Amino acid sequence: MSWFFNNKTDFVNVKILDNFYQTSSFYPMPVVICSTLSDSGLTNLGSYSLCFPFGISKDHYMMLISRSTSNTAGNIRKHKTIALNFIPYDKAYLKNAVELGYPGETTEEKLAESIFTLIPTSRDESEKQAGLEYPDIIKESVQIFECTVDETDIFKYDGPEIEAHFLLKIDKIIMQEQYADYLKAGEGFPTLPVDFGYRDSKQFWFSKHSHPYAEPIPKGKGVNTDAVQYQVERMEGAVKWHPDAYKKLVKVPRIFLKMVIGKINEAAKTEGIDLVTPEFLDKVNAKR
Ligand SMILES: Cc1cc2nc3c(=O)[nH]c(=O)nc-3n(C[C@H](O)[C@H](O)[C@H](O)COP(=O)(O)O)c2cc1C
């Protein structure tokens, strides 16, 4: 009767093949349509999944791994600019993403088969760097990271013939208003596709994620400043907070947090202070 029970709990060895993430594992990835400038001045569109956050605190970077000879890689090396367009889950878009993921096509051929609407970069003149030109972006995107390539030696692996790694500095993130509202409210998610890759050399596999649920961080795991930091980062205005200052507010009930932070920012502004420190909070508290 062993067939009756699902008792297949033993691990077996899996051979590590090239492109191991999709051939030798189940690895959920994003779907990003990279737009770059081609030599003819047209915007090229290429599908990419190996595109992940790389520098996340002070400097904000993405890492893109591309076939060394792709249009995208060539365009980034030359023009130094790229936009990462996150398309929503939609089977027609994903079908087109697979078409745009076929190696060897020219930009003109790709544009002829693309179903996406191209619009100019969202950068205004003050956000443009002298001497740089920027690719168009995809109107149907949920969010877009507009980036420039960082060619310092923090990480360099424009690897031997096969793969190239590009460090992309995020200059600007734009998002459809509805989703930006979700972000501010801390509730709601866009439906983004999950790519499991080109597993069997015949087809790509995508899924739609189900609605995310919230799993609170256990109480007693030490002082958790996440909620404070989260709220501080979502407030309008130029006042910045030193990370040590978050700790001072961990006992403020969630529903009052926004109001309290707003008042502190106002006090900082009135006093001409642009960095909220623990000492400043002590001062505000003493006055109160
Ligand atoms: C969903 C999807 C994800 C892909 N992800 C990558 C990737 O991360 N890196 C890569 O080199 N190629 C990836 N490819 C293959 C590229 O799209 C393919 O090399 C294409 O020719 C790139 O276009 P380009 O030459 O215009 O840059 C992916 C293809 C699809 C359909």
Tab-separated table of C-alpha atoms and ligand atoms in Angstrom:
chain	number	residue	atom	x	y	z
A	1	MET	CA	0.000	0.000	0.000
A	2	SER	CA	2.993	2.338	-0.058
A	3	TRP	CA	1.639	3.995	-3.215
A	4	PHE	CA	-1.180	5.256	-1.063
A	5	PHE	CA	1.103	7.423	1.037
A	6	ASN	CA	3.139	10.239	-0.323
A	7	ASN	CA	6.294	9.196	1.492
A	8	LYS	CA	8.865	10.311	-1.074
A	9	THR	CA	10.896	12.328	1.357
A	10	ASP	CA	14.372	11.105	0.467
A	11	PHE	CA	16.670	13.527	-1.280
A	12	VAL	CA	18.458	12.428	-4.421
A	13	ASN	CA	21.414	14.015	-6.122
A	14	VAL	CA	20.678	16.270	-9.099
A	15	LYS	CA	23.333	16.646	-11.762
A	16	ILE	CA	24.397	20.297	-12.062
A	17	LEU	CA	24.123	21.226	-15.733
A	18	ASP	CA	24.854	24.476	-17.531
A	19	ASN	CA	22.148	27.013	-16.840
A	20	PHE	CA	21.668	25.100	-13.581
A	21	TYR	CA	19.014	27.515	-12.262
A	22	GLN	CA	16.521	26.324	-14.879
A	23	THR	CA	17.881	22.868	-15.814
A	24	SER	CA	18.814	21.523	-12.372
A	25	SER	CA	16.529	23.408	-10.019
A	26	PHE	CA	13.199	25.158	-9.584
A	27	TYR	CA	14.132	28.795	-9.442
A	28	PRO	CA	11.439	31.500	-9.517
A	29	MET	CA	12.552	34.580	-11.454
A	30	PRO	CA	11.080	37.895	-12.588
A	31	VAL	CA	10.266	38.748	-16.201
A	32	VAL	CA	11.883	41.990	-17.288
A	33	ILE	CA	11.821	43.470	-20.766
A	34	CYS	CA	15.072	45.389	-21.115
A	35	SER	CA	14.918	48.426	-23.361
A	36	THR	CA	18.219	49.763	-24.687
A	37	LEU	CA	19.310	52.100	-27.460
A	38	SER	CA	20.520	50.503	-30.661
A	39	ASP	CA	23.009	52.107	-33.044
A	40	SER	CA	20.220	53.180	-35.361
A	41	GLY	CA	18.665	55.147	-32.509
A	42	LEU	CA	15.750	52.696	-32.209
A	43	THR	CA	14.863	51.172	-28.860
A	44	ASN	CA	15.656	47.438	-28.666
A	45	LEU	CA	13.528	45.120	-26.532
A	46	GLY	CA	14.978	41.922	-25.016
A	47	SER	CA	13.487	39.529	-22.444
A	48	TYR	CA	15.484	38.838	-19.305
A	49	SER	CA	14.966	37.026	-16.023
A	50	LEU	CA	18.433	36.980	-14.500
A	51	CYS	CA	18.001	40.459	-13.161
A	52	PHE	CA	18.269	40.917	-9.397
A	53	PRO	CA	18.856	43.560	-6.728
A	54	PHE	CA	22.602	43.816	-6.073
A	55	GLY	CA	23.361	46.989	-4.056
A	56	ILE	CA	20.462	47.623	-1.748
A	57	SER	CA	21.308	50.066	1.034
A	58	LYS	CA	23.300	53.194	0.290
A	59	ASP	CA	23.670	52.647	-3.431
A	60	HIS	CA	20.929	51.065	-5.442
A	61	TYR	CA	21.980	48.584	-8.075
A	62	MET	CA	20.633	45.721	-10.140
A	63	MET	CA	22.699	42.893	-11.607
A	64	LEU	CA	21.815	41.765	-15.107
A	65	ILE	CA	23.245	38.559	-16.566
A	66	SER	CA	23.116	38.404	-20.332
A	67	ARG	CA	24.421	36.345	-23.188
A	68	SER	CA	27.593	38.213	-24.089
A	69	THR	CA	26.550	38.725	-27.717
A	70	SER	CA	22.951	39.856	-27.142
A	71	ASN	CA	21.718	43.159	-28.583
A	72	THR	CA	21.121	44.289	-25.016
A	73	ALA	CA	24.726	43.593	-23.931
A	74	GLY	CA	26.139	45.394	-26.995
A	75	ASN	CA	23.847	48.372	-26.497
A	76	ILE	CA	24.669	48.689	-22.791
A	77	ARG	CA	28.411	48.610	-23.483
A	78	LYS	CA	28.016	51.407	-26.035
A	79	HIS	CA	25.319	53.678	-24.703
A	80	LYS	CA	25.490	52.938	-20.917
A	81	THR	CA	21.744	53.275	-20.443
A	82	ILE	CA	18.915	50.759	-19.981
A	83	ALA	CA	15.358	50.610	-18.676
A	84	LEU	CA	14.042	47.511	-16.870
A	85	ASN	CA	10.353	47.203	-17.726
A	86	PHE	CA	8.397	44.885	-15.411
A	87	ILE	CA	5.396	43.713	-17.402
A	88	PRO	CA	2.265	42.438	-15.638
A	89	TYR	CA	1.079	38.823	-15.802
A	90	ASP	CA	-0.831	38.594	-19.079
A	91	LYS	CA	-0.543	35.608	-21.409
A	92	ALA	CA	-0.401	37.793	-24.524
A	93	TYR	CA	2.486	39.791	-23.030
A	94	LEU	CA	4.331	36.623	-22.003
A	95	LYS	CA	3.863	35.086	-25.454
A	96	ASN	CA	5.406	38.245	-26.883
A	97	ALA	CA	8.197	38.148	-24.265
A	98	VAL	CA	9.122	34.659	-25.552
A	99	GLU	CA	9.105	35.975	-29.144
A	100	LEU	CA	11.358	38.855	-28.085
A	101	GLY	CA	13.613	36.309	-26.360
A	102	TYR	CA	14.651	34.597	-29.571
A	103	PRO	CA	18.410	35.122	-30.140
A	104	GLY	CA	19.744	36.539	-33.380
A	105	GLU	CA	16.992	38.974	-34.362
A	106	THR	CA	17.716	42.585	-35.208
A	107	THR	CA	16.090	45.467	-33.383
A	108	GLU	CA	14.005	46.262	-36.483
A	109	GLU	CA	12.716	42.650	-36.617
A	110	LYS	CA	11.903	42.725	-32.916
A	111	LEU	CA	10.050	46.019	-33.094
A	112	ALA	CA	7.939	44.646	-35.932
A	113	GLU	CA	6.750	41.765	-33.727
A	114	SER	CA	6.489	43.654	-30.427
A	115	ILE	CA	2.981	44.294	-29.085
A	116	PHE	CA	4.235	46.766	-26.472
A	117	THR	CA	3.756	50.524	-26.672
A	118	LEU	CA	6.982	52.518	-26.485
A	119	ILE	CA	6.974	55.950	-24.863
A	120	PRO	CA	9.928	58.305	-24.184
A	121	THR	CA	12.043	58.067	-21.023
A	122	SER	CA	10.412	59.648	-17.972
A	123	ARG	CA	13.602	61.583	-17.175
A	124	ASP	CA	13.282	65.335	-17.380
A	125	GLU	CA	16.214	67.452	-18.566
A	126	SER	CA	17.634	67.790	-15.027
A	127	GLU	CA	17.697	63.996	-14.706
A	128	LYS	CA	19.693	63.451	-17.877
A	129	GLN	CA	23.476	63.142	-17.905
A	130	ALA	CA	25.404	65.157	-20.463
A	131	GLY	CA	26.366	63.004	-23.415
A	132	LEU	CA	23.944	60.165	-22.602
A	133	GLU	CA	20.869	59.171	-24.547
A	134	TYR	CA	18.072	57.116	-23.103
A	135	PRO	CA	15.931	54.307	-24.519
A	136	ASP	CA	12.143	54.419	-24.675
A	137	ILE	CA	10.166	52.632	-21.971
A	138	ILE	CA	7.142	50.294	-22.136
A	139	LYS	CA	3.819	51.920	-21.332
A	140	GLU	CA	2.148	48.648	-20.244
A	141	SER	CA	4.723	48.097	-17.443
A	142	VAL	CA	3.724	47.882	-13.797
A	143	GLN	CA	7.007	49.555	-12.832
A	144	ILE	CA	10.160	50.647	-14.607
A	145	PHE	CA	13.710	51.004	-13.301
A	146	GLU	CA	15.616	53.542	-15.395
A	147	CYS	CA	19.304	52.763	-15.022
A	148	THR	CA	22.818	53.648	-16.136
A	149	VAL	CA	25.661	51.169	-16.233
A	150	ASP	CA	28.272	51.415	-13.501
A	151	GLU	CA	31.643	50.438	-14.864
A	152	THR	CA	33.702	50.859	-11.720
A	153	ASP	CA	35.506	47.775	-10.499
A	154	ILE	CA	33.130	46.995	-7.614
A	155	PHE	CA	32.150	43.936	-9.571
A	156	LYS	CA	33.377	43.164	-13.027
A	157	TYR	CA	32.626	39.964	-14.845
A	158	ASP	CA	32.027	40.595	-18.503
A	159	GLY	CA	32.833	36.974	-18.737
A	160	PRO	CA	34.688	34.857	-21.232
A	161	GLU	CA	32.639	34.923	-24.417
A	162	ILE	CA	29.533	33.350	-22.988
A	163	GLU	CA	28.062	35.562	-20.314
A	164	ALA	CA	28.259	39.197	-19.329
A	165	HIS	CA	27.322	40.663	-15.958
A	166	PHE	CA	26.276	44.281	-15.804
A	167	LEU	CA	25.980	46.396	-12.710
A	168	LEU	CA	23.082	48.784	-13.292
A	169	LYS	CA	22.720	51.863	-11.129
A	170	ILE	CA	19.047	52.581	-10.526
A	171	ASP	CA	18.595	56.299	-11.269
A	172	LYS	CA	14.833	56.351	-11.132
A	173	ILE	CA	11.862	54.068	-10.417
A	174	ILE	CA	8.468	54.902	-11.871
A	175	MET	CA	5.291	52.931	-11.233
A	176	GLN	CA	1.659	53.009	-12.305
A	177	GLU	CA	-0.168	55.189	-9.812
A	178	GLN	CA	-2.513	52.448	-8.614
A	179	TYR	CA	0.458	50.291	-7.536
A	180	ALA	CA	2.328	53.243	-6.025
A	181	ASP	CA	-0.783	53.741	-3.876
A	182	TYR	CA	-0.618	50.074	-2.794
A	183	LEU	CA	3.003	50.601	-1.832
A	184	LYS	CA	2.180	53.654	0.281
A	185	ALA	CA	-0.748	51.951	1.966
A	186	GLY	CA	1.363	48.848	2.651
A	187	GLU	CA	-1.398	46.711	1.175
A	188	GLY	CA	-2.113	45.286	-2.262
A	189	PHE	CA	0.138	43.844	-4.961
A	190	PRO	CA	0.306	43.988	-8.754
A	191	THR	CA	0.150	40.598	-10.471
A	192	LEU	CA	3.618	39.984	-11.820
A	193	PRO	CA	4.681	36.860	-13.702
A	194	VAL	CA	7.074	34.282	-12.291
A	195	ASP	CA	9.408	32.624	-14.798
A	196	PHE	CA	10.770	29.121	-14.242
A	197	GLY	CA	12.919	29.312	-17.356
A	198	TYR	CA	13.588	27.409	-20.500
A	199	ARG	CA	13.541	24.055	-18.725
A	200	ASP	CA	13.333	21.561	-21.545
A	201	SER	CA	14.776	23.467	-24.524
A	202	LYS	CA	11.280	23.637	-25.995
A	203	GLN	CA	9.322	26.124	-23.960
A	204	PHE	CA	9.462	28.682	-21.209
A	205	TRP	CA	7.338	28.145	-18.085
A	206	PHE	CA	5.505	30.974	-16.363
A	207	SER	CA	3.116	31.195	-13.452
A	208	LYS	CA	0.964	33.810	-11.888
A	209	HIS	CA	1.608	34.283	-8.200
A	210	SER	CA	-1.363	33.941	-5.902
A	211	HIS	CA	-2.307	36.841	-3.681
A	212	PRO	CA	0.523	37.313	-1.152
A	213	TYR	CA	-0.390	36.913	2.509
A	214	ALA	CA	1.294	38.635	5.429
A	215	GLU	CA	3.350	36.675	7.967
A	216	PRO	CA	4.147	38.881	10.982
A	217	ILE	CA	7.647	38.817	12.446
A	218	PRO	CA	7.444	36.964	15.790
A	219	LYS	CA	7.237	39.080	18.905
A	220	GLY	CA	10.299	38.785	21.147
A	221	LYS	CA	12.745	38.636	18.233
A	222	GLY	CA	14.387	41.767	19.629
A	223	VAL	CA	13.617	45.349	18.777
A	224	ASN	CA	12.158	45.472	15.313
A	225	THR	CA	12.577	48.811	13.646
A	226	ASP	CA	11.172	47.689	10.276
A	227	ALA	CA	7.734	49.250	10.778
A	228	VAL	CA	9.273	52.599	11.733
A	229	GLN	CA	11.731	52.554	8.848
A	230	TYR	CA	8.963	51.531	6.460
A	231	GLN	CA	6.817	54.486	7.491
A	232	VAL	CA	9.709	56.975	7.527
A	233	GLU	CA	10.663	56.018	3.977
A	234	ARG	CA	7.131	56.566	2.785
A	235	MET	CA	6.797	60.121	4.090
A	236	GLU	CA	7.051	63.031	1.687
A	237	GLY	CA	9.681	65.720	2.226
A	238	ALA	CA	13.420	66.130	2.405
A	239	VAL	CA	14.030	65.209	6.063
A	240	LYS	CA	16.181	62.066	6.421
A	241	TRP	CA	16.436	59.746	9.423
A	242	HIS	CA	19.532	58.216	10.953
A	243	PRO	CA	18.879	54.435	11.364
A	244	ASP	CA	19.624	54.703	15.128
A	245	ALA	CA	16.635	57.033	15.466
A	246	TYR	CA	14.157	54.306	14.407
A	247	LYS	CA	14.665	52.466	17.722
A	248	LYS	CA	13.223	55.376	19.671
A	249	LEU	CA	9.831	54.895	18.058
A	250	VAL	CA	9.337	51.136	18.261
A	251	LYS	CA	6.822	51.452	21.075
A	252	VAL	CA	4.564	53.879	19.210
A	253	PRO	CA	1.380	52.025	18.230
A	254	ARG	CA	1.186	51.373	14.484
A	255	ILE	CA	-1.886	53.551	13.926
A	256	PHE	CA	-0.157	56.628	15.366
A	257	LEU	CA	3.196	56.070	13.691
A	258	LYS	CA	2.498	58.103	10.564
A	259	MET	CA	1.180	61.054	12.568
A	260	VAL	CA	4.110	60.985	15.038
A	261	ILE	CA	6.715	60.786	12.249
A	262	GLY	CA	4.944	63.625	10.422
A	263	LYS	CA	5.139	65.813	13.532
A	264	ILE	CA	8.835	65.007	14.055
A	265	ASN	CA	9.606	65.819	10.414
A	266	GLU	CA	7.748	69.116	10.803
A	267	ALA	CA	9.740	69.967	13.941
A	268	ALA	CA	12.983	69.112	12.128
A	269	LYS	CA	12.009	71.323	9.212
A	270	THR	CA	11.126	74.224	11.497
A	271	GLU	CA	14.508	73.953	13.193
A	272	GLY	CA	16.334	73.658	9.869
A	273	ILE	CA	17.498	70.106	10.624
A	274	ASP	CA	17.740	67.678	7.715
A	275	LEU	CA	18.795	64.532	9.625
A	276	VAL	CA	16.685	63.177	12.483
A	277	THR	CA	19.030	61.649	15.076
A	278	PRO	CA	18.279	59.950	18.448
A	279	GLU	CA	19.495	63.141	20.153
A	280	PHE	CA	17.030	65.256	18.196
A	281	LEU	CA	14.207	62.884	19.174
A	282	ASP	CA	15.208	63.212	22.846
A	283	LYS	CA	15.022	66.984	22.449
A	284	VAL	CA	11.573	66.822	20.831
A	285	ASN	CA	10.409	64.454	23.548
A	286	ALA	CA	11.709	66.677	26.334
A	287	LYS	CA	9.830	69.676	24.884
A	288	ARG	CA	6.640	67.647	24.687
B	1	LIG	C1	11.341	35.000	-20.237
B	1	LIG	C2	12.727	35.033	-20.774
B	1	LIG	C3	13.789	35.294	-19.920
B	1	LIG	C4	15.093	35.343	-20.426
B	1	LIG	N1	16.106	35.625	-19.561
B	1	LIG	C5	17.368	35.754	-20.021
B	1	LIG	C6	18.432	36.152	-19.155
B	1	LIG	O1	18.240	36.412	-17.973
B	1	LIG	N2	19.674	36.269	-19.682
B	1	LIG	C7	19.931	36.027	-20.993
B	1	LIG	O2	21.067	36.154	-21.442
B	1	LIG	N3	18.929	35.655	-21.832
B	1	LIG	C8	17.669	35.532	-21.387
B	1	LIG	N4	16.659	35.182	-22.248
B	1	LIG	C9	16.984	35.018	-23.651
B	1	LIG	C10	17.134	36.391	-24.293
B	1	LIG	O3	15.849	37.015	-24.329
B	1	LIG	C11	17.673	36.242	-25.713
B	1	LIG	O4	19.076	36.029	-25.624
B	1	LIG	C12	17.364	37.439	-26.594
B	1	LIG	O5	17.987	37.265	-27.849
B	1	LIG	C13	17.837	38.736	-26.002
B	1	LIG	O6	17.417	39.800	-26.802
B	1	LIG	P1	18.442	40.909	-27.281
B	1	LIG	O7	19.501	40.204	-28.135
B	1	LIG	O8	17.619	41.856	-28.067
B	1	LIG	O9	19.064	41.484	-26.053
B	1	LIG	C14	15.352	35.105	-21.785
B	1	LIG	C15	14.275	34.855	-22.651
B	1	LIG	C16	12.981	34.812	-22.149
B	1	LIG	C17	11.859	34.538	-23.069
